[in-house]
CSV table of C-alpha atoms and ligand atoms in Angstrom, one decimal:
chain,number,residue,atom,x,y,z
A,449,MET,CA,-227.2,-90.8,15.0
A,450,ARG,CA,-224.3,-93.1,16.0
A,451,TYR,CA,-221.8,-92.2,18.7
A,452,ARG,CA,-218.2,-93.1,18.5
A,453,VAL,CA,-216.8,-93.8,22.0
A,454,THR,CA,-213.2,-94.4,23.0
A,455,LEU,CA,-213.0,-97.6,25.0
A,456,LEU,CA,-210.3,-98.1,27.6
A,457,GLU,CA,-210.8,-101.7,28.7
A,458,GLY,CA,-208.5,-101.3,31.6
A,459,ASP,CA,-206.5,-103.9,33.7
A,460,GLY,CA,-207.5,-106.9,35.8
A,461,ILE,CA,-211.2,-107.4,35.5
A,462,GLY,CA,-211.5,-104.4,33.1
A,463,PRO,CA,-211.9,-106.4,29.9
A,464,GLU,CA,-214.5,-108.7,31.5
A,465,VAL,CA,-216.7,-105.9,32.9
A,466,THR,CA,-216.3,-103.6,29.8
A,467,GLY,CA,-217.1,-106.7,27.6
A,468,ALA,CA,-220.2,-107.4,29.6
A,469,THR,CA,-221.2,-103.8,29.3
A,470,ARG,CA,-220.8,-103.8,25.5
A,471,GLU,CA,-223.0,-106.9,25.3
A,472,VAL,CA,-225.8,-105.2,27.2
A,473,LEU,CA,-225.6,-102.0,25.3
A,474,ALA,CA,-225.6,-103.8,22.0
A,475,ALA,CA,-228.6,-105.9,23.1
A,476,ALA,CA,-230.4,-102.7,24.1
A,477,GLY,CA,-229.8,-101.1,20.7
A,478,ALA,CA,-227.5,-98.4,21.9
A,479,PRO,CA,-226.1,-96.7,18.7
A,480,ILE,CA,-222.5,-96.8,19.8
A,481,GLU,CA,-219.3,-97.7,17.8
A,482,TRP,CA,-216.4,-98.5,20.1
A,483,GLU,CA,-212.8,-97.3,19.3
A,484,ARG,CA,-210.5,-99.3,21.5
A,485,ALA,CA,-207.5,-97.4,22.9
A,486,PRO,CA,-204.6,-98.6,25.1
A,487,ALA,CA,-204.4,-97.6,28.8
A,488,GLY,CA,-202.9,-99.0,32.0
A,489,GLY,CA,-200.7,-102.1,31.8
A,490,GLU,CA,-201.1,-102.6,28.0
A,491,ALA,CA,-200.1,-98.9,27.4
A,492,MET,CA,-197.1,-99.2,29.8
A,493,GLU,CA,-195.8,-102.1,27.7
A,494,ARG,CA,-196.3,-100.5,24.3
A,495,PHE,CA,-195.7,-96.8,25.1
A,496,GLY,CA,-193.9,-96.7,28.5
A,497,GLU,CA,-196.8,-94.7,30.1
A,498,PRO,CA,-200.2,-95.7,31.3
A,499,MET,CA,-202.2,-92.9,29.5
A,500,PRO,CA,-200.4,-92.4,26.2
A,501,GLN,CA,-201.0,-89.5,23.8
A,502,VAL,CA,-202.7,-91.8,21.2
A,503,THR,CA,-205.5,-92.6,23.8
A,504,LEU,CA,-205.9,-88.9,24.8
A,505,ASP,CA,-206.2,-88.0,21.1
A,506,SER,CA,-208.8,-90.6,20.6
A,507,ILE,CA,-210.9,-89.3,23.5
A,508,ARG,CA,-210.4,-85.7,22.3
A,509,ARG,CA,-211.6,-86.7,18.8
A,510,ASN,CA,-214.7,-88.6,20.0
A,511,ARG,CA,-215.3,-86.5,23.1
A,512,LEU,CA,-216.7,-89.6,24.8
A,513,GLY,CA,-214.9,-92.3,26.6
A,514,LEU,CA,-215.7,-95.4,28.7
A,515,LYS,CA,-213.0,-96.6,31.0
A,516,GLY,CA,-212.5,-99.8,33.0
A,517,PRO,CA,-210.3,-99.8,36.1
A,518,LEU,CA,-206.5,-99.1,35.7
A,519,MET,CA,-203.9,-100.3,38.0
A,520,THR,CA,-201.8,-97.6,39.6
A,521,PRO,CA,-198.4,-98.9,40.6
A,522,LYS,CA,-197.6,-97.6,44.1
A,523,GLY,CA,-194.3,-95.7,44.2
A,524,GLY,CA,-191.9,-96.2,41.2
A,525,GLY,CA,-192.5,-92.6,40.0
A,526,PHE,CA,-195.6,-93.3,37.8
A,527,ARG,CA,-198.3,-90.7,37.8
A,528,SER,CA,-201.8,-92.1,38.3
A,529,ALA,CA,-203.3,-92.7,34.8
A,530,ASN,CA,-206.6,-91.5,36.2
A,531,VAL,CA,-205.2,-88.2,37.4
A,532,ALA,CA,-203.3,-87.8,34.1
A,533,LEU,CA,-206.5,-88.3,32.2
A,534,ARG,CA,-208.4,-85.7,34.2
A,535,GLN,CA,-205.6,-83.2,33.9
A,536,ALA,CA,-204.8,-83.7,30.2
A,537,LEU,CA,-208.5,-83.3,29.2
A,538,ASP,CA,-209.4,-80.8,31.9
A,539,LEU,CA,-212.2,-83.0,33.1
A,540,PHE,CA,-213.1,-80.7,36.0
A,541,VAL,CA,-216.4,-82.3,37.0
A,542,GLY,CA,-216.2,-85.5,39.1
A,543,LEU,CA,-219.8,-86.7,39.0
A,544,ARG,CA,-220.9,-89.6,41.1
A,545,PRO,CA,-224.6,-90.5,41.7
A,546,VAL,CA,-225.0,-92.9,44.6
A,547,ARG,CA,-228.2,-94.8,45.1
A,548,THR,CA,-229.4,-97.7,47.1
A,549,LEU,CA,-230.0,-100.6,44.6
A,550,PRO,CA,-232.2,-103.6,45.4
A,551,ASN,CA,-230.6,-106.7,47.1
A,552,VAL,CA,-227.2,-105.1,47.5
A,553,PRO,CA,-225.7,-106.4,50.8
A,554,GLY,CA,-224.7,-103.7,53.3
A,555,ALA,CA,-226.6,-100.9,51.5
A,556,PHE,CA,-228.1,-98.2,53.6
A,557,PRO,CA,-231.8,-97.8,52.7
A,558,GLY,CA,-232.9,-94.6,51.0
A,559,VAL,CA,-229.5,-93.4,49.7
A,560,ASP,CA,-230.1,-91.1,46.7
A,561,LEU,CA,-227.2,-88.7,46.5
A,562,VAL,CA,-225.4,-86.9,43.7
A,563,LEU,CA,-221.8,-85.8,44.4
A,564,PHE,CA,-220.0,-83.2,42.5
A,565,ARG,CA,-216.2,-83.1,43.0
A,566,GLU,CA,-214.0,-80.4,41.7
A,567,ASN,CA,-211.4,-82.5,39.9
A,568,THR,CA,-208.5,-80.1,39.1
A,569,GLU,CA,-207.3,-78.2,42.2
A,570,ASP,CA,-206.9,-78.5,45.9
A,571,LEU,CA,-204.0,-80.7,47.1
A,572,TYR,CA,-204.2,-82.7,43.8
A,573,ALA,CA,-202.3,-80.0,41.9
A,574,GLY,CA,-199.3,-82.2,43.0
A,575,ILE,CA,-197.2,-79.2,44.1
A,576,GLU,CA,-195.0,-80.3,47.0
A,577,HIS,CA,-191.5,-79.3,48.1
A,578,GLU,CA,-189.1,-79.8,51.0
A,579,VAL,CA,-188.5,-76.5,52.7
A,580,THR,CA,-185.8,-77.8,55.0
A,581,PRO,CA,-184.9,-81.4,55.7
A,582,GLY,CA,-187.8,-82.9,57.6
A,583,THR,CA,-190.2,-80.2,56.6
A,584,VAL,CA,-192.4,-80.4,53.5
A,585,VAL,CA,-195.0,-78.1,52.1
A,586,SER,CA,-197.9,-79.3,49.9
A,587,VAL,CA,-199.8,-76.6,48.1
A,588,LYS,CA,-203.6,-76.4,48.1
A,589,THR,CA,-204.7,-74.4,45.1
A,590,SER,CA,-208.1,-72.7,44.8
A,591,THR,CA,-209.2,-70.4,42.0
A,592,ASP,CA,-212.5,-68.5,41.6
A,593,ARG,CA,-212.7,-69.9,38.0
A,594,ALA,CA,-212.6,-73.5,39.1
A,595,GLY,CA,-215.1,-72.9,41.9
A,596,GLU,CA,-217.5,-71.1,39.6
A,597,ARG,CA,-217.4,-73.6,36.8
A,598,ILE,CA,-218.0,-76.7,39.0
A,599,ALA,CA,-220.8,-74.8,40.9
A,600,ARG,CA,-222.5,-73.9,37.7
A,601,TRP,CA,-222.3,-77.4,36.4
A,602,ALA,CA,-223.9,-78.7,39.7
A,603,PHE,CA,-226.7,-76.1,39.5
A,604,GLU,CA,-227.4,-76.7,35.9
A,605,TYR,CA,-227.5,-80.5,36.6
A,606,MET,CA,-230.0,-79.9,39.4
A,607,ARG,CA,-232.2,-77.7,37.3
A,608,TYR,CA,-232.3,-80.2,34.5
A,609,ARG,CA,-232.8,-83.2,36.9
A,610,GLY,CA,-235.2,-81.5,39.3
A,611,ARG,CA,-232.9,-81.9,42.3
A,612,ARG,CA,-233.9,-79.6,45.2
A,613,THR,CA,-231.2,-79.1,47.7
A,614,VAL,CA,-227.4,-78.6,47.4
A,615,HIS,CA,-224.9,-78.5,50.3
A,616,CYS,CA,-221.5,-76.9,49.6
A,617,CYS,CA,-219.0,-78.7,51.7
A,618,HIS,CA,-215.9,-76.9,53.0
A,619,LYS,CA,-213.6,-76.0,55.9
A,620,ALA,CA,-213.8,-72.2,55.4
A,621,ASN,CA,-213.3,-71.7,59.2
A,622,ILE,CA,-209.8,-73.3,58.9
A,623,ASN,CA,-208.9,-72.2,55.4
A,624,PRO,CA,-210.8,-68.9,54.9
A,625,LEU,CA,-208.9,-68.1,51.7
A,626,SER,CA,-209.0,-71.3,49.7
A,627,ASP,CA,-212.2,-72.9,51.1
A,628,GLY,CA,-213.7,-69.5,51.5
A,629,ALA,CA,-213.2,-68.9,47.8
A,630,PHE,CA,-214.9,-72.2,47.0
A,631,LEU,CA,-217.9,-71.2,49.2
A,632,GLY,CA,-217.9,-67.7,47.7
A,633,ALA,CA,-218.1,-69.0,44.2
A,634,PHE,CA,-220.9,-71.3,45.2
A,635,ARG,CA,-222.9,-68.4,46.7
A,636,GLN,CA,-222.2,-66.1,43.7
A,637,VAL,CA,-223.3,-68.7,41.1
A,638,GLY,CA,-226.1,-69.9,43.3
A,639,ALA,CA,-227.7,-66.4,43.3
A,640,GLU,CA,-228.7,-67.2,39.7
A,641,TYR,CA,-230.6,-70.2,40.9
A,642,PRO,CA,-232.9,-68.9,43.6
A,643,TYR,CA,-235.4,-71.8,43.1
A,644,ILE,CA,-232.8,-74.3,44.3
A,645,GLN,CA,-232.3,-74.6,48.1
A,646,GLN,CA,-228.7,-73.8,49.0
A,647,LYS,CA,-226.8,-74.7,52.2
A,648,ASP,CA,-223.3,-75.1,53.3
A,649,ILE,CA,-221.8,-77.5,55.8
A,650,GLY,CA,-218.4,-78.3,57.3
A,651,VAL,CA,-216.8,-81.4,55.9
A,652,ASP,CA,-216.5,-82.8,59.4
A,653,SER,CA,-220.2,-82.3,60.2
A,654,LEU,CA,-221.1,-83.9,56.9
A,655,SER,CA,-218.9,-86.9,57.7
A,656,LEU,CA,-220.8,-87.3,61.0
A,657,LEU,CA,-224.3,-86.9,59.6
A,658,LEU,CA,-224.0,-88.9,56.4
A,659,PRO,CA,-223.6,-92.4,58.0
A,660,LEU,CA,-226.4,-91.5,60.5
A,661,ASP,CA,-229.0,-90.7,57.9
A,662,PRO,CA,-227.8,-90.2,54.2
A,663,SER,CA,-231.4,-89.6,53.1
A,664,GLN,CA,-231.3,-86.1,54.6
A,665,PHE,CA,-228.9,-85.0,51.8
A,666,ASP,CA,-229.6,-84.6,48.1
A,667,VAL,CA,-226.7,-83.0,46.1
A,668,LEU,CA,-223.2,-82.4,47.6
A,669,LEU,CA,-220.6,-80.0,46.1
A,670,LEU,CA,-217.1,-80.8,47.2
A,671,GLN,CA,-213.5,-79.8,46.7
A,672,ASN,CA,-211.0,-82.3,45.3
A,673,LEU,CA,-209.7,-84.0,48.5
A,674,SER,CA,-212.9,-84.1,50.5
A,675,GLY,CA,-214.7,-85.1,47.3
A,676,ASP,CA,-212.3,-88.1,46.8
A,677,ILE,CA,-212.8,-89.3,50.4
A,678,LEU,CA,-216.5,-88.6,50.8
A,679,SER,CA,-217.5,-90.1,47.4
A,680,ASP,CA,-216.0,-93.4,48.6
A,681,LEU,CA,-217.7,-93.1,51.9
A,682,CYS,CA,-221.0,-92.5,50.1
A,683,ALA,CA,-220.4,-95.5,47.9
A,684,GLY,CA,-219.9,-97.5,51.1
A,685,LEU,CA,-223.3,-96.4,52.2
A,686,ALA,CA,-224.8,-97.8,49.0
A,687,GLY,CA,-223.1,-101.2,49.4
A,688,GLY,CA,-219.6,-100.5,48.1
A,689,LEU,CA,-217.6,-99.4,45.1
A,690,GLY,CA,-218.6,-102.4,43.0
A,691,VAL,CA,-222.1,-101.0,42.3
A,692,VAL,CA,-221.3,-97.3,41.9
A,693,PRO,CA,-220.9,-95.5,38.6
A,694,GLY,CA,-219.0,-92.3,37.9
A,695,ALA,CA,-218.0,-89.8,35.3
A,696,ASN,CA,-215.3,-87.2,34.7
A,697,ILE,CA,-216.6,-84.4,32.6
A,698,GLY,CA,-215.1,-81.3,31.0
A,699,THR,CA,-216.0,-78.8,28.4
A,700,HIS,CA,-214.6,-80.8,25.5
A,701,ALA,CA,-214.8,-84.4,26.6
A,702,ALA,CA,-216.5,-86.8,29.1
A,703,VAL,CA,-215.1,-90.1,30.4
A,704,PHE,CA,-217.4,-92.5,32.2
A,705,GLU,CA,-215.8,-95.0,34.5
A,706,ALA,CA,-216.1,-97.7,37.1
A,707,VAL,CA,-214.9,-96.3,40.4
A,708,HIS,CA,-213.7,-99.7,41.7
A,709,GLY,CA,-210.2,-101.1,41.1
A,710,THR,CA,-208.8,-103.8,38.9
A,711,ALA,CA,-209.8,-106.6,41.5
A,712,PRO,CA,-206.6,-108.6,40.8
A,713,ASP,CA,-207.8,-111.3,43.2
A,714,ILE,CA,-210.7,-112.3,40.8
A,715,ALA,CA,-209.4,-111.1,37.5
A,716,GLY,CA,-209.8,-113.6,34.6
A,717,GLN,CA,-212.1,-115.9,36.6
A,718,GLY,CA,-215.4,-114.7,35.1
A,719,LYS,CA,-216.6,-113.7,38.6
A,720,ALA,CA,-216.6,-109.9,38.3
A,721,ASN,CA,-219.7,-107.8,38.7
A,722,PRO,CA,-220.0,-105.5,35.7
A,723,LEU,CA,-222.7,-103.3,37.2
A,724,ALA,CA,-220.5,-100.3,38.0
A,725,VAL,CA,-219.2,-100.0,34.4
A,726,LEU,CA,-222.6,-100.8,33.0
A,727,LEU,CA,-224.2,-98.0,35.1
A,728,SER,CA,-221.4,-95.7,34.0
A,729,ALA,CA,-222.2,-96.5,30.4
A,730,ASN,CA,-225.8,-95.7,31.2
A,731,MET,CA,-224.7,-92.3,32.4
A,732,LEU,CA,-223.0,-91.9,29.0
A,733,LEU,CA,-226.3,-92.7,27.2
A,734,GLU,CA,-228.1,-90.1,29.4
A,735,TYR,CA,-225.3,-87.6,28.7
A,736,VAL,CA,-225.9,-87.9,24.9
A,737,GLY,CA,-229.6,-87.9,25.3
A,738,GLU,CA,-230.4,-91.6,24.7
A,739,TRP,CA,-232.9,-91.5,27.6
A,740,LYS,CA,-235.1,-94.3,26.5
A,741,ILE,CA,-232.3,-96.9,26.0
A,742,ALA,CA,-230.8,-95.9,29.3
A,743,LYS,CA,-234.2,-96.3,31.1
A,744,ASN,CA,-234.6,-99.7,29.5
A,745,ILE,CA,-231.2,-100.9,30.8
A,746,GLU,CA,-231.8,-99.4,34.2
A,747,GLN,CA,-235.1,-101.2,34.5
A,748,ALA,CA,-233.6,-104.5,33.4
A,749,VAL,CA,-230.8,-104.1,36.0
A,750,TRP,CA,-233.3,-103.3,38.7
A,751,ALA,CA,-235.4,-106.4,37.8
A,752,VAL,CA,-232.4,-108.7,38.0
A,753,LEU,CA,-231.2,-107.3,41.3
A,754,ALA,CA,-234.7,-107.5,42.8
A,755,ASP,CA,-235.3,-111.0,41.5
A,756,GLY,CA,-232.0,-112.0,43.2
A,757,LYS,CA,-231.5,-115.3,41.3
A,758,HIS,CA,-228.6,-114.3,39.1
A,759,LEU,CA,-226.4,-112.2,41.4
A,760,THR,CA,-222.6,-112.2,41.3
A,761,GLY,CA,-220.6,-113.3,44.4
A,762,ASP,CA,-219.9,-109.8,45.7
A,763,LEU,CA,-223.7,-109.4,45.8
A,764,GLY,CA,-224.2,-112.6,47.7
A,765,GLY,CA,-225.1,-114.7,44.7
A,766,LYS,CA,-223.4,-117.6,42.8
A,767,ALA,CA,-223.6,-116.3,39.3
A,768,GLY,CA,-220.6,-115.4,37.2
A,769,THR,CA,-220.3,-112.3,35.0
A,770,ALA,CA,-221.8,-114.1,32.0
A,771,GLU,CA,-224.9,-115.3,33.8
A,772,PHE,CA,-225.5,-111.9,35.4
A,773,THR,CA,-225.1,-110.2,32.1
A,774,GLN,CA,-227.4,-112.6,30.3
A,775,ALA,CA,-230.1,-112.1,32.9
A,776,ILE,CA,-229.9,-108.3,32.3
A,777,ILE,CA,-230.2,-108.9,28.6
A,778,ASP,CA,-233.2,-111.2,29.1
A,779,ASN,CA,-234.9,-108.5,31.0
A,780,LEU,CA,-234.6,-105.8,28.3
A,781,PRO,CA,-237.8,-105.0,26.5
A,782,ARG,CA,-238.3,-107.2,23.5
A,783,SER,CA,-238.1,-104.4,21.0
A,784,SER,CA,-234.6,-103.4,22.2
B,169,NAI,P1,-210.3,-103.1,44.1
B,169,NAI,O1,-211.5,-102.3,43.9
B,169,NAI,O2,-209.7,-103.6,42.9
B,169,NAI,O3,-210.7,-104.4,45.0
B,169,NAI,C1,-211.2,-104.4,46.3
B,169,NAI,C2,-212.1,-105.6,46.5
B,169,NAI,O4,-213.3,-105.4,45.8
B,169,NAI,C3,-211.5,-106.9,46.0
B,169,NAI,O5,-211.8,-107.9,46.9
B,169,NAI,C4,-212.1,-107.1,44.7
B,169,NAI,O6,-212.3,-108.5,44.3
B,169,NAI,C5,-213.5,-106.5,44.9
B,169,NAI,N1,-214.1,-105.9,43.7
B,169,NAI,C6,-213.8,-104.7,43.1
B,169,NAI,N2,-214.5,-104.6,42.0
B,169,NAI,C7,-215.3,-105.6,41.9
B,169,NAI,C8,-216.3,-106.0,40.9
B,169,NAI,N3,-216.6,-105.3,39.8
B,169,NAI,N4,-216.9,-107.2,41.0
B,169,NAI,C9,-216.6,-108.0,42.1
B,169,NAI,N5,-215.7,-107.7,43.1
B,169,NAI,C10,-215.0,-106.5,42.9
B,169,NAI,O7,-209.3,-102.3,45.0
B,169,NAI,P2,-207.7,-102.5,45.3
B,169,NAI,O8,-207.5,-104.0,45.5
B,169,NAI,O9,-207.4,-101.5,46.3
B,169,NAI,O10,-207.0,-102.0,44.0
B,169,NAI,C11,-206.5,-102.9,43.0
B,169,NAI,C12,-205.9,-102.1,41.8
B,169,NAI,O11,-206.9,-101.2,41.3
B,169,NAI,C13,-204.7,-101.2,42.3
B,169,NAI,O12,-203.7,-101.2,41.3
B,169,NAI,C14,-205.3,-99.8,42.3
B,169,NAI,O13,-204.4,-98.8,42.0
B,169,NAI,C15,-206.4,-99.9,41.2
B,169,NAI,N6,-207.5,-99.0,41.3
B,169,NAI,C16,-207.9,-98.4,40.2
B,169,NAI,C17,-209.0,-97.6,40.2
B,169,NAI,C18,-209.5,-96.9,38.9
B,169,NAI,O14,-208.9,-97.2,37.9
B,169,NAI,N7,-210.6,-96.1,39.0
B,169,NAI,C19,-209.8,-97.3,41.5
B,169,NAI,C20,-209.3,-98.0,42.6
B,169,NAI,C21,-208.2,-98.8,42.5
């Protein structure tokens, strides 16, 4: 079985980190054929938009994508390419596992969290209007359907992965209708999973408790805005965005992506850490059931991090992208 995966190399360090990832996957024997598609700056030049139809069609066809970081111009009327991608393909699950890795500076010990972010609703529906001059209204949307499908995805993931406890995070005391509906959907779907421990918590309490002791949490189910903010906070607990993978998953397609940006300050210098994209590609391998190859890559990454001799600058080392990548390849099992 070979998998055809749409590759969005991305801007800035994107081609460097996705290139390194492809090298490791090839060395590990991952049965993947890449179909390169334009996005970000390249797509702006060729098509006048950062996420063109040809790229969306490629992902729809292959149902799998790997994405490097894309620059989002601030202002200027461009819609974020990342938001456009999620909306066009209805990638309603924002999945971000956050773990403490060896030798990552600033990492909180014992972080092992999985965050599920509802990707399609909340304040991200982009519905805003000016009621009177000086007064604007931004609409926060919440439907039972969206709450139920993300809750079911989280519970199914937990059942499959043997995860024990989920916290549904909300502000139902302030927004009893919208957040109350999200909490209600969680409870309704959760009734089908009595063997999973289910709790709920205010987003403010969660923000207090996470930095005190993240090891007390396991799986977090979040709405769009709080999910966006807290997934970055959790990445910070594990040492920063440069080491955290992510995925946006829908019924018909899944796109795996680095959550860091294009790092324009180091782009083209061979210094970028490819770990976030590589671990995202590993999530893709797990998603399609290539567990053994994913495990081999994970163990090789762990070995290189623990050894500490070939780390990139952001991890406190002196190695460039090529040396770090080669060290991972050298630590793959010989049969790979
Ligand atoms: P950034 O994540 O690109 O950079 C922040 C700092 O982290 C910089 O010092 C950078 O050198 C470093 N860094 C990031 N990734 C790294 C890696 N893999 N290896 C080593 N160092 C790394 O965030 P910034 O500067 O706020 O954004 C730059 C551009 O990226 C903007 O256009 C922004 O819109 C875009 N962006 C795209 C994202 C995506 O496509 N998912 C996410 C975040 C930002």
